[in-house]
Amino acid sequence: MGVREVRPGIFWVGVNDRTTDLFEGVWPLPHGVSYNAYLVVGDKTALIDGVKAPFSDELLRNIAQVLPPEELDYIVVNHMEPDHSGSLPLLRRVAPDATVLATAAALPMLVRFYGISEGVVAVSDGESLDLGGKVLRFYHIPFVHWPETMATYEATEKVLFPCDAFGGFRALDGVLFDDEVDVAEYEDEILRYFSNIVGMHSKPVLRAIEKLQGLEIAVIAPSHGLVWRRDPGHIVELYARWARMEAAPGVTVIFGSMYGFTARAAEEVARGAAEAGAPVRVLDAGRTHVSVLIREAWKRRGLVLGAPTYDAEIFPPVEHLLRLLERKRLRGRVAGLFGAYGWRGGSVDKMRERVEALGWEVVDAVAFHGMPTSDDLARARALGEAVARRVVGGTPGQGL
Ligand code: FEO
């Protein structure tokens, strides 16, 4: 996409990745992702973050449009995950005199990932670096996303480089800034990124927001996705809301079904919720990637899970979702549960144990033997209705 000027003397030199199928080897990228890197040019120069290793040449070509890469003075490593640090070995060879700046916690990773131990300086929390005409300040924000993470702030242009924080999936389609797009079109992929990648670190996200809120910020320039210059407060507000586990007053129905018994009940749950006035989304766990299920669970306060009993346990796609929601530590949901069994039940009781351990409120649970009877279907409809009534017009979300 070439180089873009973010502010005078500050340039986006990142890349779009439209070829990686799975982010972190797990999460699909149907719309790609960007690795944003930035050049800050004062009397001295600094590269903020890098890119995934296969894109290193493209990064170098972009840097070369602004300055000879071998003349770089500093390489700021906000975060060591290789989607940003993978270009370090090539940068080191091209610019051997550039000083690498990172937190102390990143130093062992630099050695173990890339064998880099020389020319590295650990920066302390709040430390400043005067580049001459530009001033960098470093703020440690551990666990957003890894323990070694920091954000860098350029004080003269008031640009915050928070790396993973405030980022999102989706490559940049010829644009860079929030004022060049309909932001609403990007928000689903931003939330899928947040809930799948950063969500389990929601408390550190809130701590980071609190720590950085005193800064005067004109631009938020994360290392994935849009750069926020029209309304930086919008992405901060989205992240804060998601990290507080606040959610819309709607109902997500996620079900798995082997032979259609549980699926039939799912339709009644949805009907009941809709009749009670809730926006409803229904997803088949067996046919929807779990990253989307996690995002949709994050989005609405009501969450009704349907799973037949399988191997005397919860139907595997729904159990997999539950396991990941436990790992992501999703809180504050109003739950309903339902499911069929063939000869012996268990799924609904086991789901109840799991979601109660998450602290969710369980409104009701409906188990039925085989094809749901008209009475079972009425109970399923009442379940959807009860969850919807609990979330529509209620207090959004709960604290962590
Ligand atoms: Fe974008 Fe945690 O790396």
Tab-separated table of C-alpha atoms and ligand atoms in Angstrom:
chain	number	residue	atom	x	y	z
A	1	MET	CA	0.000	0.000	0.000
A	2	GLY	CA	3.049	2.282	0.192
A	3	VAL	CA	3.888	4.898	2.775
A	4	ARG	CA	1.366	7.249	4.402
A	5	GLU	CA	2.133	10.304	6.483
A	6	VAL	CA	0.327	10.054	9.816
A	7	ARG	CA	1.472	13.428	11.127
A	8	PRO	CA	4.388	15.641	10.074
A	9	GLY	CA	7.527	13.540	10.470
A	10	ILE	CA	5.579	10.373	11.342
A	11	PHE	CA	4.979	7.772	8.629
A	12	TRP	CA	3.052	4.506	8.353
A	13	VAL	CA	5.408	1.978	6.743
A	14	GLY	CA	3.451	-1.194	7.486
A	15	VAL	CA	2.081	-3.981	5.321
A	16	ASN	CA	-1.165	-5.729	4.539
A	17	ASP	CA	-1.248	-9.504	4.945
A	18	ARG	CA	-3.858	-11.100	2.696
A	19	THR	CA	-2.202	-14.515	2.467
A	20	THR	CA	-1.989	-15.812	6.040
A	21	ASP	CA	-4.982	-18.112	6.532
A	22	LEU	CA	-4.810	-18.378	10.308
A	23	PHE	CA	-3.628	-15.665	12.694
A	24	GLU	CA	-1.486	-17.281	15.399
A	25	GLY	CA	-2.161	-20.529	13.523
A	26	VAL	CA	-5.693	-20.546	14.974
A	27	TRP	CA	-7.917	-17.642	13.966
A	28	PRO	CA	-9.131	-17.323	10.358
A	29	LEU	CA	-8.394	-14.107	8.480
A	30	PRO	CA	-11.084	-13.908	5.783
A	31	HIS	CA	-10.420	-10.195	5.343
A	32	GLY	CA	-6.692	-10.237	6.080
A	33	VAL	CA	-4.849	-8.204	8.695
A	34	SER	CA	-2.342	-5.373	8.664
A	35	TYR	CA	0.924	-5.157	10.547
A	36	ASN	CA	1.375	-1.445	11.134
A	37	ALA	CA	4.900	-0.113	11.583
A	38	TYR	CA	5.770	3.548	11.874
A	39	LEU	CA	8.770	5.766	11.295
A	40	VAL	CA	9.332	8.749	13.548
A	41	VAL	CA	11.757	11.187	11.975
A	42	GLY	CA	13.480	13.844	14.043
A	43	ASP	CA	17.205	14.623	14.045
A	44	LYS	CA	17.388	10.950	14.970
A	45	THR	CA	15.030	8.342	13.589
A	46	ALA	CA	13.044	5.515	15.144
A	47	LEU	CA	11.069	2.625	13.740
A	48	ILE	CA	8.102	1.741	15.946
A	49	ASP	CA	7.233	-1.965	15.705
A	50	GLY	CA	7.819	-4.220	12.724
A	51	VAL	CA	6.027	-6.875	10.727
A	52	LYS	CA	5.714	-10.645	10.407
A	53	ALA	CA	8.903	-12.180	8.998
A	54	PRO	CA	7.691	-12.954	5.428
A	55	PHE	CA	6.853	-9.280	4.962
A	56	SER	CA	10.242	-7.930	6.053
A	57	ASP	CA	11.372	-7.014	2.537
A	58	GLU	CA	8.218	-5.002	1.993
A	59	LEU	CA	8.800	-3.188	5.277
A	60	LEU	CA	12.339	-2.326	4.185
A	61	ARG	CA	11.105	-1.034	0.846
A	62	ASN	CA	8.607	1.190	2.652
A	63	ILE	CA	11.232	2.512	5.055
A	64	ALA	CA	13.478	3.253	2.067
A	65	GLN	CA	10.852	5.626	0.691
A	66	VAL	CA	11.481	7.842	3.712
A	67	LEU	CA	15.109	7.225	4.646
A	68	PRO	CA	17.901	4.721	4.002
A	69	PRO	CA	17.080	1.798	6.358
A	70	GLU	CA	20.748	1.409	7.290
A	71	GLU	CA	20.619	4.892	8.843
A	72	LEU	CA	17.933	4.004	11.379
A	73	ASP	CA	18.969	5.080	14.873
A	74	TYR	CA	16.401	3.195	16.955
A	75	ILE	CA	14.077	0.224	16.627
A	76	VAL	CA	11.317	0.324	19.217
A	77	VAL	CA	9.945	-3.108	20.081
A	78	ASN	CA	6.637	-2.491	21.837
A	79	HIS	CA	5.760	-6.193	21.792
A	80	MET	CA	7.631	-9.383	21.031
A	81	GLU	CA	4.926	-11.472	19.371
A	82	PRO	CA	6.405	-12.379	15.976
A	83	ASP	CA	3.642	-10.711	13.962
A	84	HIS	CA	5.518	-7.529	14.940
A	85	SER	CA	9.012	-8.683	15.847
A	86	GLY	CA	9.526	-11.161	12.973
A	87	SER	CA	11.318	-8.537	10.880
A	88	LEU	CA	13.971	-7.923	13.557
A	89	PRO	CA	16.626	-10.314	12.168
A	90	LEU	CA	16.572	-8.605	8.757
A	91	LEU	CA	16.469	-5.131	10.308
A	92	ARG	CA	19.427	-6.085	12.466
A	93	ARG	CA	21.439	-7.131	9.406
A	94	VAL	CA	20.502	-4.007	7.422
A	95	ALA	CA	20.848	-1.537	10.293
A	96	PRO	CA	23.378	-3.134	12.664
A	97	ASP	CA	24.025	0.142	14.485
A	98	ALA	CA	20.381	0.801	15.318
A	99	THR	CA	19.681	0.488	19.033
A	100	VAL	CA	16.781	-1.804	19.940
A	101	LEU	CA	14.563	-0.363	22.674
A	102	ALA	CA	12.229	-2.637	24.640
A	103	THR	CA	11.124	-3.373	28.196
A	104	ALA	CA	13.422	-5.427	30.417
A	105	ALA	CA	10.887	-8.258	30.205
A	106	ALA	CA	11.432	-8.403	26.444
A	107	LEU	CA	15.204	-8.921	26.650
A	108	PRO	CA	15.189	-12.707	27.243
A	109	MET	CA	12.698	-13.065	24.393
A	110	LEU	CA	14.961	-11.114	22.040
A	111	VAL	CA	17.703	-13.610	22.844
A	112	ARG	CA	15.551	-16.740	22.652
A	113	PHE	CA	13.556	-15.741	19.585
A	114	TYR	CA	16.274	-14.132	17.468
A	115	GLY	CA	19.637	-14.415	19.243
A	116	ILE	CA	19.720	-10.627	19.704
A	117	SER	CA	21.558	-9.532	22.848
A	118	GLU	CA	23.855	-6.728	21.688
A	119	GLY	CA	22.755	-3.166	20.996
A	120	VAL	CA	19.670	-3.534	23.143
A	121	VAL	CA	18.584	-1.039	25.795
A	122	ALA	CA	15.774	-1.642	28.281
A	123	VAL	CA	13.566	1.395	28.745
A	124	SER	CA	11.845	2.040	32.023
A	125	ASP	CA	8.215	2.950	32.519
A	126	GLY	CA	7.714	6.671	31.774
A	127	GLU	CA	11.228	7.128	30.334
A	128	SER	CA	11.665	9.671	27.507
A	129	LEU	CA	13.945	9.709	24.498
A	130	ASP	CA	14.599	13.017	22.729
A	131	LEU	CA	15.118	12.387	19.012
A	132	GLY	CA	15.586	16.111	18.288
A	133	GLY	CA	12.309	17.582	17.132
A	134	LYS	CA	10.458	14.464	18.234
A	135	VAL	CA	10.201	12.997	21.716
A	136	LEU	CA	9.308	9.395	22.506
A	137	ARG	CA	7.958	8.329	25.869
A	138	PHE	CA	7.522	4.705	26.875
A	139	TYR	CA	4.716	3.320	29.018
A	140	HIS	CA	4.727	-0.275	30.164
A	141	ILE	CA	1.337	-1.910	29.628
A	142	PRO	CA	1.966	-5.542	30.654
A	143	PHE	CA	-0.343	-8.230	29.253
A	144	VAL	CA	-1.719	-6.090	26.481
A	145	HIS	CA	-0.990	-8.522	24.976
A	146	TRP	CA	2.050	-10.237	26.556
A	147	PRO	CA	3.878	-9.428	29.802
A	148	GLU	CA	6.657	-7.477	28.071
A	149	THR	CA	4.362	-5.103	26.165
A	150	MET	CA	4.701	-1.338	26.204
A	151	ALA	CA	3.131	1.602	24.383
A	152	THR	CA	5.161	4.427	22.874
A	153	TYR	CA	3.938	8.032	22.828
A	154	GLU	CA	5.341	10.733	20.563
A	155	ALA	CA	4.882	13.904	22.557
A	156	THR	CA	5.258	16.675	19.944
A	157	GLU	CA	2.566	15.309	17.600
A	158	LYS	CA	0.642	13.550	20.388
A	159	VAL	CA	0.577	10.186	18.680
A	160	LEU	CA	0.124	7.018	20.744
A	161	PHE	CA	1.550	3.749	19.402
A	162	PRO	CA	-0.110	1.102	21.626
A	163	CYS	CA	0.755	-1.958	19.486
A	164	ASP	CA	-1.935	-4.657	19.939
A	165	ALA	CA	-4.197	-2.431	22.034
A	166	PHE	CA	-6.938	-0.736	20.004
A	167	GLY	CA	-6.148	-2.903	16.978
A	168	GLY	CA	-8.376	-5.117	14.877
A	169	PHE	CA	-8.483	-7.732	12.154
A	170	ARG	CA	-9.053	-6.729	8.512
A	171	ALA	CA	-6.434	-5.467	6.108
A	172	LEU	CA	-6.444	-1.821	5.085
A	173	ASP	CA	-8.347	-1.597	1.813
A	174	GLY	CA	-6.487	1.355	0.325
A	175	VAL	CA	-7.173	3.405	3.438
A	176	LEU	CA	-5.450	3.997	6.753
A	177	PHE	CA	-7.487	6.412	8.863
A	178	ASP	CA	-10.843	6.130	10.613
A	179	ASP	CA	-12.080	9.179	8.678
A	180	GLU	CA	-11.577	7.350	5.374
A	181	VAL	CA	-14.041	4.525	6.098
A	182	ASP	CA	-17.402	3.718	7.584
A	183	VAL	CA	-16.018	2.580	10.923
A	184	ALA	CA	-19.126	0.506	11.647
A	185	GLU	CA	-18.135	-1.806	8.792
A	186	TYR	CA	-14.851	-2.577	10.566
A	187	GLU	CA	-16.217	-3.102	14.047
A	188	ASP	CA	-17.138	-6.778	13.730
A	189	GLU	CA	-13.583	-7.685	12.785
A	190	ILE	CA	-12.211	-5.401	15.515
A	191	LEU	CA	-14.395	-7.183	18.069
A	192	ARG	CA	-13.429	-10.615	16.723
A	193	TYR	CA	-9.779	-9.584	17.209
A	194	PHE	CA	-10.453	-8.145	20.669
A	195	SER	CA	-12.480	-11.085	21.965
A	196	ASN	CA	-10.199	-13.784	20.562
A	197	ILE	CA	-6.753	-12.233	21.050
A	198	VAL	CA	-6.935	-9.623	23.796
A	199	GLY	CA	-10.180	-10.476	25.598
A	200	MET	CA	-8.671	-12.746	28.246
A	201	HIS	CA	-6.489	-9.772	29.236
A	202	SER	CA	-9.433	-7.459	29.799
A	203	LYS	CA	-8.275	-6.345	33.237
A	204	PRO	CA	-4.833	-5.313	31.911
A	205	VAL	CA	-6.619	-3.511	29.045
A	206	LEU	CA	-8.617	-1.475	31.564
A	207	ARG	CA	-5.471	-0.788	33.593
A	208	ALA	CA	-3.696	0.397	30.424
A	209	ILE	CA	-6.589	2.690	29.504
A	210	GLU	CA	-6.527	4.177	32.980
A	211	LYS	CA	-2.764	4.616	32.841
A	212	LEU	CA	-2.766	6.341	29.450
A	213	GLN	CA	-5.883	8.436	29.901
A	214	GLY	CA	-3.950	11.464	31.168
A	215	LEU	CA	-2.083	11.791	27.866
A	216	GLU	CA	-3.167	14.336	25.323
A	217	ILE	CA	-3.760	12.134	22.288
A	218	ALA	CA	-4.390	13.397	18.752
A	219	VAL	CA	-3.869	10.061	16.998
A	220	ILE	CA	-3.981	6.431	18.117
A	221	ALA	CA	-1.791	4.390	15.817
A	222	PRO	CA	-2.092	0.699	16.717
A	223	SER	CA	-0.182	-2.087	15.047
A	224	HIS	CA	-3.220	-3.753	13.469
A	225	GLY	CA	-5.971	-2.046	11.498
A	226	LEU	CA	-7.199	1.509	11.338
A	227	VAL	CA	-5.319	4.556	12.616
A	228	TRP	CA	-7.648	6.733	14.679
A	229	ARG	CA	-7.269	10.464	14.066
A	230	ARG	CA	-10.845	11.735	13.666
A	231	ASP	CA	-12.117	10.120	16.846
A	232	PRO	CA	-9.464	8.302	18.887
A	233	GLY	CA	-11.903	8.254	21.792
A	234	HIS	CA	-14.205	5.926	19.866
A	235	ILE	CA	-11.807	2.986	19.784
A	236	VAL	CA	-10.857	3.572	23.424
A	237	GLU	CA	-14.535	3.530	24.353
A	238	LEU	CA	-15.149	0.336	22.367
A	239	TYR	CA	-12.202	-1.404	24.030
A	240	ALA	CA	-13.238	-0.189	27.483
A	241	ARG	CA	-16.797	-1.398	26.987
A	242	TRP	CA	-15.711	-4.804	25.722
A	243	ALA	CA	-13.106	-5.175	28.472
A	244	ARG	CA	-15.759	-4.388	31.082
A	245	MET	CA	-17.786	-7.199	29.438
A	246	GLU	CA	-20.624	-4.821	28.716
A	247	ALA	CA	-22.923	-6.078	26.004
A	248	ALA	CA	-25.946	-5.174	23.945
A	249	PRO	CA	-29.441	-5.989	25.230
A	250	GLY	CA	-29.931	-8.864	22.821
A	251	VAL	CA	-29.810	-12.645	22.759
A	252	THR	CA	-27.292	-14.906	21.046
A	253	VAL	CA	-28.502	-18.467	20.518
A	254	ILE	CA	-25.674	-20.898	19.850
A	255	PHE	CA	-26.576	-24.528	19.350
A	256	GLY	CA	-25.165	-27.789	18.072
A	257	SER	CA	-27.357	-30.557	16.737
A	258	MET	CA	-26.775	-34.107	15.497
A	259	TYR	CA	-30.148	-35.018	13.976
A	260	GLY	CA	-32.189	-31.840	14.272
A	261	PHE	CA	-33.805	-32.341	17.702
A	262	THR	CA	-31.819	-29.587	19.424
A	263	ALA	CA	-31.931	-27.457	16.258
A	264	ARG	CA	-35.722	-27.564	16.343
A	265	ALA	CA	-35.750	-26.292	19.910
A	266	ALA	CA	-33.244	-23.572	18.949
A	267	GLU	CA	-35.801	-22.116	16.555
A	268	GLU	CA	-38.332	-21.890	19.378
A	269	VAL	CA	-35.816	-20.291	21.740
A	270	ALA	CA	-35.104	-17.662	19.087
A	271	ARG	CA	-38.794	-17.096	18.461
A	272	GLY	CA	-39.481	-16.606	22.141
A	273	ALA	CA	-36.604	-14.147	22.519
A	274	ALA	CA	-37.687	-12.177	19.459
A	275	GLU	CA	-41.300	-12.042	20.635
A	276	ALA	CA	-40.065	-10.599	23.908
A	277	GLY	CA	-38.472	-7.762	21.967
A	278	ALA	CA	-34.809	-8.762	21.879
A	279	PRO	CA	-32.564	-8.576	18.822
A	280	VAL	CA	-31.575	-12.219	18.233
A	281	ARG	CA	-28.722	-13.945	16.435
A	282	VAL	CA	-28.778	-17.737	15.933
A	283	LEU	CA	-25.574	-19.641	15.158
A	284	ASP	CA	-24.912	-23.327	14.518
A	285	ALA	CA	-21.779	-24.158	16.506
A	286	GLY	CA	-20.948	-27.049	14.202
A	287	ARG	CA	-20.878	-24.835	11.139
A	288	THR	CA	-19.560	-21.533	12.453
A	289	HIS	CA	-15.929	-20.901	13.332
A	290	VAL	CA	-15.457	-20.663	17.065
A	291	SER	CA	-13.816	-17.225	16.687
A	292	VAL	CA	-17.149	-15.910	15.405
A	293	LEU	CA	-19.034	-17.676	18.209
A	294	ILE	CA	-16.755	-16.028	20.769
A	295	ARG	CA	-17.321	-12.620	19.174
A	296	GLU	CA	-21.093	-13.056	19.153
A	297	ALA	CA	-21.069	-14.245	22.785
A	298	TRP	CA	-19.143	-11.068	23.650
A	299	LYS	CA	-21.632	-8.915	21.789
A	300	ARG	CA	-24.984	-9.593	23.506
A	301	ARG	CA	-25.819	-9.981	27.150
A	302	GLY	CA	-28.197	-12.888	26.684
A	303	LEU	CA	-26.548	-16.161	25.682
A	304	VAL	CA	-28.584	-19.327	25.186
A	305	LEU	CA	-26.578	-22.479	24.572
A	306	GLY	CA	-28.079	-25.620	23.097
A	307	ALA	CA	-26.226	-28.927	22.975
A	308	PRO	CA	-27.280	-32.553	22.778
A	309	THR	CA	-25.614	-35.088	25.005
A	310	TYR	CA	-22.708	-36.735	23.174
A	311	ASP	CA	-20.384	-39.348	24.714
A	312	ALA	CA	-22.316	-38.627	27.937
A	313	GLU	CA	-20.935	-35.112	27.698
A	314	ILE	CA	-21.646	-31.755	26.026
A	315	PHE	CA	-21.779	-31.885	22.217
A	316	PRO	CA	-18.128	-31.179	21.202
A	317	PRO	CA	-18.474	-27.893	19.230
A	318	VAL	CA	-20.431	-26.314	22.087
A	319	GLU	CA	-18.043	-27.712	24.677
A	320	HIS	CA	-15.119	-26.281	22.706
A	321	LEU	CA	-16.797	-22.868	22.736
A	322	LEU	CA	-17.417	-23.099	26.472
A	323	ARG	CA	-13.805	-24.076	27.109
A	324	LEU	CA	-12.566	-21.054	25.175
A	325	LEU	CA	-15.019	-18.712	26.898
A	326	GLU	CA	-13.639	-20.009	30.205
A	327	ARG	CA	-10.112	-19.257	29.005
A	328	LYS	CA	-11.180	-15.814	27.769
A	329	ARG	CA	-12.878	-15.262	31.159
A	330	LEU	CA	-16.097	-13.903	29.714
A	331	ARG	CA	-18.259	-12.600	32.548
A	332	GLY	CA	-21.669	-11.078	33.036
A	333	ARG	CA	-23.894	-13.145	30.752
A	334	VAL	CA	-27.524	-14.079	31.334
A	335	ALA	CA	-27.726	-17.678	30.186
A	336	GLY	CA	-30.313	-20.191	29.110
A	337	LEU	CA	-29.540	-23.828	28.365
A	338	PHE	CA	-31.265	-26.535	26.378
A	339	GLY	CA	-30.548	-29.794	24.608
A	340	ALA	CA	-31.769	-33.204	23.521
A	341	TYR	CA	-30.567	-36.630	24.606
A	342	GLY	CA	-31.028	-40.054	23.038
A	343	TRP	CA	-31.004	-42.469	25.942
A	344	ARG	CA	-29.294	-40.684	28.789
A	345	GLY	CA	-28.995	-36.960	29.473
A	346	GLY	CA	-26.171	-34.957	30.929
A	347	SER	CA	-25.335	-32.165	28.521
A	348	VAL	CA	-27.602	-29.526	30.035
A	349	ASP	CA	-26.505	-30.276	33.613
A	350	LYS	CA	-22.864	-30.167	32.619
A	351	MET	CA	-23.344	-26.863	30.803
A	352	ARG	CA	-25.035	-25.462	33.894
A	353	GLU	CA	-22.039	-26.400	36.052
A	354	ARG	CA	-19.667	-24.759	33.606
A	355	VAL	CA	-21.535	-21.475	33.148
A	356	GLU	CA	-22.329	-21.119	36.845
A	357	ALA	CA	-18.609	-21.455	37.509
A	358	LEU	CA	-18.167	-18.475	35.144
A	359	GLY	CA	-20.536	-16.500	37.351
A	360	TRP	CA	-23.250	-16.284	34.725
A	361	GLU	CA	-26.867	-16.081	35.789
A	362	VAL	CA	-28.758	-19.158	34.565
A	363	VAL	CA	-32.386	-18.241	33.899
A	364	ASP	CA	-33.603	-21.741	33.064
A	365	ALA	CA	-32.548	-25.045	31.508
A	366	VAL	CA	-34.586	-27.330	29.263
A	367	ALA	CA	-33.579	-30.935	28.566
A	368	PHE	CA	-35.737	-33.278	26.487
A	369	HIS	CA	-35.678	-36.898	25.338
A	370	GLY	CA	-35.473	-37.266	21.559
A	371	MET	CA	-37.602	-35.145	19.258
A	372	PRO	CA	-38.986	-32.234	21.298
A	373	THR	CA	-42.689	-32.572	22.014
A	374	SER	CA	-45.028	-29.620	21.725
A	375	ASP	CA	-44.614	-29.215	25.467
A	376	ASP	CA	-40.789	-29.228	25.106
A	377	LEU	CA	-41.042	-26.644	22.336
A	378	ALA	CA	-43.233	-24.449	24.493
A	379	ARG	CA	-40.626	-24.680	27.273
A	380	ALA	CA	-37.903	-23.767	24.755
A	381	ARG	CA	-39.905	-20.740	23.611
A	382	ALA	CA	-40.463	-19.714	27.236
A	383	LEU	CA	-36.720	-20.059	27.841
A	384	GLY	CA	-35.915	-17.627	25.011
A	385	GLU	CA	-38.570	-15.270	26.259
A	386	ALA	CA	-37.280	-15.364	29.840
A	387	VAL	CA	-33.683	-14.645	28.828
A	388	ALA	CA	-34.822	-11.816	26.557
A	389	ARG	CA	-36.966	-10.233	29.271
A	390	ARG	CA	-33.997	-10.365	31.621
A	391	VAL	CA	-31.684	-8.508	29.209
A	392	VAL	CA	-33.960	-6.108	27.361
A	393	GLY	CA	-34.165	-2.899	29.307
A	394	GLY	CA	-31.875	-4.321	31.998
A	395	THR	CA	-28.559	-2.976	33.177
A	396	PRO	CA	-25.957	-3.617	30.468
A	397	GLY	CA	-23.208	-5.966	31.526
A	398	GLN	CA	-21.577	-6.458	34.904
A	399	GLY	CA	-18.224	-5.511	36.295
A	400	LEU	CA	-15.233	-7.775	36.039
B	1	FEO	FE1	-0.179	-8.391	17.209
B	1	FEO	FE2	0.238	-9.917	20.288
B	1	FEO	O1	0.665	-9.442	18.526
